[in-house]
Amino acid sequence: MIEVRVSVAIAASAERVWSMGGFDFLPRWLNMVISSELSDGGRVRRLVTSNGATIVERLLEFSQTEHRYSYAHLDSPDPVSGYVGVMSVRDEEGGAVATWSSSFSPIGISPTEAIARYETVYREGLAALKQLIEQG
């Protein structure tokens, strides 16, 4: 298993950042996701990406007080297995820090390539979240 972690400082409270980070909220700030549909009582999300791919993920853990949730891929075109992701936000002096991390095993691609793919998505997504909150 390999791990990827990207964090960004945001000039807002953790509570404010967290209000944009619900399990069903990716289309609000992640440009590559155009829709998210919940099922199974809100525990499963079906994401449709801008290139038409579908990703199905299950919510594993959700903590409103800790501003953290984890999820796992159920079905994805990504060349990885055992994917578990975590979104979290914590207060930091002068604002908050949002972190997106995951662990997984690459399939058919090198660990370096897999890490680069996910780091790019996480970095771009968190930058968009930061911009939305700080300028919105």
C-alpha positions as CSV (number, residue, x, y, z in Angstrom):
1,M,0.0,0.0,0.0
2,I,1.1,3.5,-0.7
3,E,-0.1,6.7,0.8
4,V,-0.8,10.2,-0.6
5,R,-1.4,13.3,1.5
6,V,-2.0,16.9,0.4
7,S,-2.9,19.8,2.8
8,V,-3.7,23.4,2.2
9,A,-4.0,26.3,4.7
10,I,-7.3,28.3,4.3
11,A,-8.1,31.7,5.8
12,A,-11.3,30.6,7.5
13,S,-12.5,28.6,10.5
14,A,-12.4,24.8,10.3
15,E,-16.2,24.9,10.8
16,R,-16.6,27.1,7.7
17,V,-14.3,24.9,5.6
18,W,-16.1,21.8,6.8
19,S,-19.5,23.2,5.8
20,M,-18.3,22.9,2.1
21,G,-16.8,19.4,2.6
22,G,-19.7,17.1,3.1
23,F,-19.7,13.6,1.6
24,D,-22.0,14.7,-1.2
25,F,-20.3,18.1,-1.9
26,L,-17.5,17.3,-4.3
27,P,-19.2,18.9,-7.3
28,R,-19.2,22.2,-5.5
29,W,-15.4,22.5,-5.6
30,L,-13.8,19.6,-7.5
31,N,-14.0,20.6,-11.2
32,M,-13.5,17.1,-12.4
33,V,-16.7,15.9,-10.7
34,I,-19.9,17.1,-12.3
35,S,-22.4,15.2,-10.2
36,S,-22.8,13.3,-7.0
37,E,-25.8,11.1,-6.2
38,L,-26.3,9.6,-2.7
39,S,-27.9,6.2,-2.0
40,D,-28.1,3.7,0.8
41,G,-29.2,6.3,3.3
42,G,-26.4,8.7,2.3
43,R,-23.6,6.1,2.8
44,V,-22.8,5.6,-0.9
45,R,-22.1,8.3,-3.5
46,R,-22.0,7.8,-7.2
47,L,-19.8,10.4,-8.8
48,V,-19.8,11.3,-12.5
49,T,-16.6,12.9,-13.8
50,S,-16.2,15.5,-16.6
51,N,-14.9,12.7,-18.9
52,G,-18.0,10.6,-18.3
53,A,-16.4,8.1,-15.9
54,T,-18.4,6.8,-12.9
55,I,-16.9,6.3,-9.4
56,V,-18.9,4.7,-6.6
57,E,-17.7,5.2,-3.1
58,R,-18.9,4.1,0.4
59,L,-18.7,6.3,3.4
60,L,-16.8,4.4,6.1
61,E,-16.7,6.9,8.9
62,F,-18.1,10.4,9.5
63,S,-17.3,12.7,12.4
64,Q,-19.0,16.1,12.5
65,T,-17.1,17.1,15.7
66,E,-13.7,16.0,14.4
67,H,-14.4,17.4,10.9
68,R,-13.3,14.1,9.3
69,Y,-14.7,11.4,7.1
70,S,-13.2,8.4,5.4
71,Y,-14.5,6.5,2.3
72,A,-13.6,3.5,0.1
73,H,-13.9,2.9,-3.6
74,L,-16.5,0.3,-4.5
75,D,-16.2,0.8,-8.3
76,S,-13.8,3.0,-10.1
77,P,-11.9,3.1,-13.4
78,D,-8.7,4.1,-11.5
79,P,-5.9,1.6,-11.7
80,V,-5.8,1.0,-7.9
81,S,-7.1,-1.5,-5.4
82,G,-8.0,-1.1,-1.7
83,Y,-8.4,2.6,-2.1
84,V,-9.4,4.3,1.2
85,G,-9.6,8.1,1.3
86,V,-9.8,10.6,4.2
87,M,-11.0,14.2,4.1
88,S,-10.3,16.3,7.3
89,V,-10.2,19.9,8.5
90,R,-8.5,21.2,11.6
91,D,-8.2,24.6,13.1
92,E,-4.8,26.2,12.8
93,E,-3.7,29.6,14.1
94,G,-5.2,32.2,11.7
95,G,-7.4,29.7,9.9
96,A,-7.8,26.1,9.1
97,V,-5.9,23.3,7.3
98,A,-7.8,21.0,5.0
99,T,-6.2,17.6,4.2
100,W,-7.1,15.0,1.6
101,S,-5.2,11.7,1.9
102,S,-5.5,8.1,0.8
103,S,-3.9,4.7,0.8
104,F,-4.1,2.2,-2.0
105,S,-2.2,-0.4,-4.1
106,P,-1.5,0.6,-7.8
107,I,-2.4,-1.9,-10.5
108,G,-0.6,-1.8,-13.8
109,I,1.1,1.5,-13.1
110,S,4.1,2.5,-11.0
111,P,3.7,3.7,-7.5
112,T,5.3,7.0,-8.6
113,E,2.7,7.5,-11.4
114,A,-0.2,6.6,-9.1
115,I,1.0,9.0,-6.4
116,A,1.4,11.8,-9.0
117,R,-2.1,11.2,-10.3
118,Y,-3.7,11.5,-6.9
119,E,-1.5,14.3,-5.7
120,T,-2.6,16.3,-8.7
121,V,-6.3,15.7,-8.1
122,Y,-6.0,16.5,-4.4
123,R,-3.8,19.6,-4.9
124,E,-6.1,21.0,-7.6
125,G,-9.2,20.2,-5.6
126,L,-8.0,21.7,-2.4
127,A,-6.8,24.8,-4.2
128,A,-10.3,25.2,-5.7
129,L,-11.9,24.7,-2.2
130,K,-9.5,27.4,-0.8
131,Q,-10.4,29.8,-3.5
132,L,-14.1,29.2,-3.1
133,I,-14.0,29.8,0.6
134,E,-11.6,32.7,0.7
135,Q,-13.1,34.6,-2.3
136,G,-16.7,33.4,-2.1
